[in-house]
Amino acid sequence: MTKQNKAFKFRLLPNKEQEVLLAKTFGCVRFVYNKMLAERKETYEKFKDDKETLKKQKFPTPAKYKDEF
């Protein structure tokens, strides 16, 4: 039996205030994602020769940046 997925498309028509809020929200998300990615890259560069230690490293989550940002 094959599995079928359903998808729905919605068009959002925000007013000016909502557009500003969406832009700020996506800006914050992009900032946190880039911080997490930079930290992951630093960790990889630090331990790229030792694969076992690299596997044991804890990578950051968005919750880590919640208090600071």
PDB file of C-alpha atoms in Angstrom:
ATOM      1  CA  MET A   1       0.000   0.000   0.000  1.00  0.00           C
ATOM      2  CA  THR A   2       1.413   3.384  -0.964  1.00  0.00           C
ATOM      3  CA  LYS A   3       1.314   6.375   1.302  1.00  0.00           C
ATOM      4  CA  GLN A   4      -0.316   9.541  -0.022  1.00  0.00           C
ATOM      5  CA  ASN A   5       0.469  12.971   1.347  1.00  0.00           C
ATOM      6  CA  LYS A   6      -1.936  15.876   1.253  1.00  0.00           C
ATOM      7  CA  ALA A   7      -0.881  19.473   0.880  1.00  0.00           C
ATOM      8  CA  PHE A   8      -2.750  22.727   1.237  1.00  0.00           C
ATOM      9  CA  LYS A   9      -1.711  26.113  -0.064  1.00  0.00           C
ATOM     10  CA  PHE A  10      -2.844  29.327   1.556  1.00  0.00           C
ATOM     11  CA  ARG A  11      -2.185  32.850   0.430  1.00  0.00           C
ATOM     12  CA  LEU A  12      -1.520  35.283   3.244  1.00  0.00           C
ATOM     13  CA  LEU A  13      -2.524  38.892   2.793  1.00  0.00           C
ATOM     14  CA  PRO A  14      -1.142  40.631   5.886  1.00  0.00           C
ATOM     15  CA  ASN A  15      -1.747  44.279   6.621  1.00  0.00           C
ATOM     16  CA  LYS A  16       1.226  46.649   7.099  1.00  0.00           C
ATOM     17  CA  GLU A  17       1.541  45.963  10.833  1.00  0.00           C
ATOM     18  CA  GLN A  18       1.534  42.207  10.262  1.00  0.00           C
ATOM     19  CA  GLU A  19       4.106  42.557   7.458  1.00  0.00           C
ATOM     20  CA  VAL A  20       6.460  44.327   9.860  1.00  0.00           C
ATOM     21  CA  LEU A  21       5.938  41.636  12.502  1.00  0.00           C
ATOM     22  CA  LEU A  22       6.587  38.848   9.984  1.00  0.00           C
ATOM     23  CA  ALA A  23       9.745  40.578   8.729  1.00  0.00           C
ATOM     24  CA  LYS A  24      11.060  40.963  12.295  1.00  0.00           C
ATOM     25  CA  THR A  25      10.221  37.362  13.146  1.00  0.00           C
ATOM     26  CA  PHE A  26      11.947  35.932  10.082  1.00  0.00           C
ATOM     27  CA  GLY A  27      14.918  38.218  10.698  1.00  0.00           C
ATOM     28  CA  CYS A  28      15.287  36.862  14.231  1.00  0.00           C
ATOM     29  CA  VAL A  29      14.946  33.279  13.022  1.00  0.00           C
ATOM     30  CA  ARG A  30      17.618  33.847  10.377  1.00  0.00           C
ATOM     31  CA  PHE A  31      19.944  35.426  12.981  1.00  0.00           C
ATOM     32  CA  VAL A  32      19.600  32.515  15.436  1.00  0.00           C
ATOM     33  CA  TYR A  33      20.003  29.934  12.655  1.00  0.00           C
ATOM     34  CA  ASN A  34      23.213  31.621  11.477  1.00  0.00           C
ATOM     35  CA  LYS A  35      24.565  31.739  15.060  1.00  0.00           C
ATOM     36  CA  MET A  36      23.860  28.018  15.477  1.00  0.00           C
ATOM     37  CA  LEU A  37      25.445  27.210  12.118  1.00  0.00           C
ATOM     38  CA  ALA A  38      28.576  29.202  12.961  1.00  0.00           C
ATOM     39  CA  GLU A  39      28.915  27.374  16.268  1.00  0.00           C
ATOM     40  CA  ARG A  40      28.500  23.997  14.547  1.00  0.00           C
ATOM     41  CA  LYS A  41      31.187  24.930  12.010  1.00  0.00           C
ATOM     42  CA  GLU A  42      33.574  25.991  14.774  1.00  0.00           C
ATOM     43  CA  THR A  43      33.008  22.710  16.598  1.00  0.00           C
ATOM     44  CA  TYR A  44      33.582  20.740  13.413  1.00  0.00           C
ATOM     45  CA  GLU A  45      36.799  22.591  12.623  1.00  0.00           C
ATOM     46  CA  LYS A  46      38.024  22.015  16.173  1.00  0.00           C
ATOM     47  CA  PHE A  47      37.346  18.246  16.180  1.00  0.00           C
ATOM     48  CA  LYS A  48      37.397  17.272  12.492  1.00  0.00           C
ATOM     49  CA  ASP A  49      40.430  15.041  12.953  1.00  0.00           C
ATOM     50  CA  ASP A  50      38.922  13.165  15.920  1.00  0.00           C
ATOM     51  CA  LYS A  51      35.602  11.723  14.720  1.00  0.00           C
ATOM     52  CA  GLU A  52      34.757  10.005  18.026  1.00  0.00           C
ATOM     53  CA  THR A  53      35.035  13.239  20.002  1.00  0.00           C
ATOM     54  CA  LEU A  54      33.072  15.062  17.310  1.00  0.00           C
ATOM     55  CA  LYS A  55      30.186  12.600  17.680  1.00  0.00           C
ATOM     56  CA  LYS A  56      30.084  13.235  21.443  1.00  0.00           C
ATOM     57  CA  GLN A  57      29.752  17.017  21.077  1.00  0.00           C
ATOM     58  CA  LYS A  58      26.446  18.644  21.943  1.00  0.00           C
ATOM     59  CA  PHE A  59      25.270  20.999  19.235  1.00  0.00           C
ATOM     60  CA  PRO A  60      23.364  24.183  20.098  1.00  0.00           C
ATOM     61  CA  THR A  61      19.599  24.539  20.022  1.00  0.00           C
ATOM     62  CA  PRO A  62      17.521  27.713  19.689  1.00  0.00           C
ATOM     63  CA  ALA A  63      16.753  27.542  23.414  1.00  0.00           C
ATOM     64  CA  LYS A  64      20.430  28.280  24.143  1.00  0.00           C
ATOM     65  CA  TYR A  65      20.094  31.753  22.611  1.00  0.00           C
ATOM     66  CA  LYS A  66      16.691  32.586  24.113  1.00  0.00           C
ATOM     67  CA  ASP A  67      17.990  34.401  27.212  1.00  0.00           C
ATOM     68  CA  GLU A  68      20.756  36.282  25.402  1.00  0.00           C
ATOM     69  CA  PHE A  69      18.754  37.405  22.372  1.00  0.00           C
TER      70      PHE A  69
END
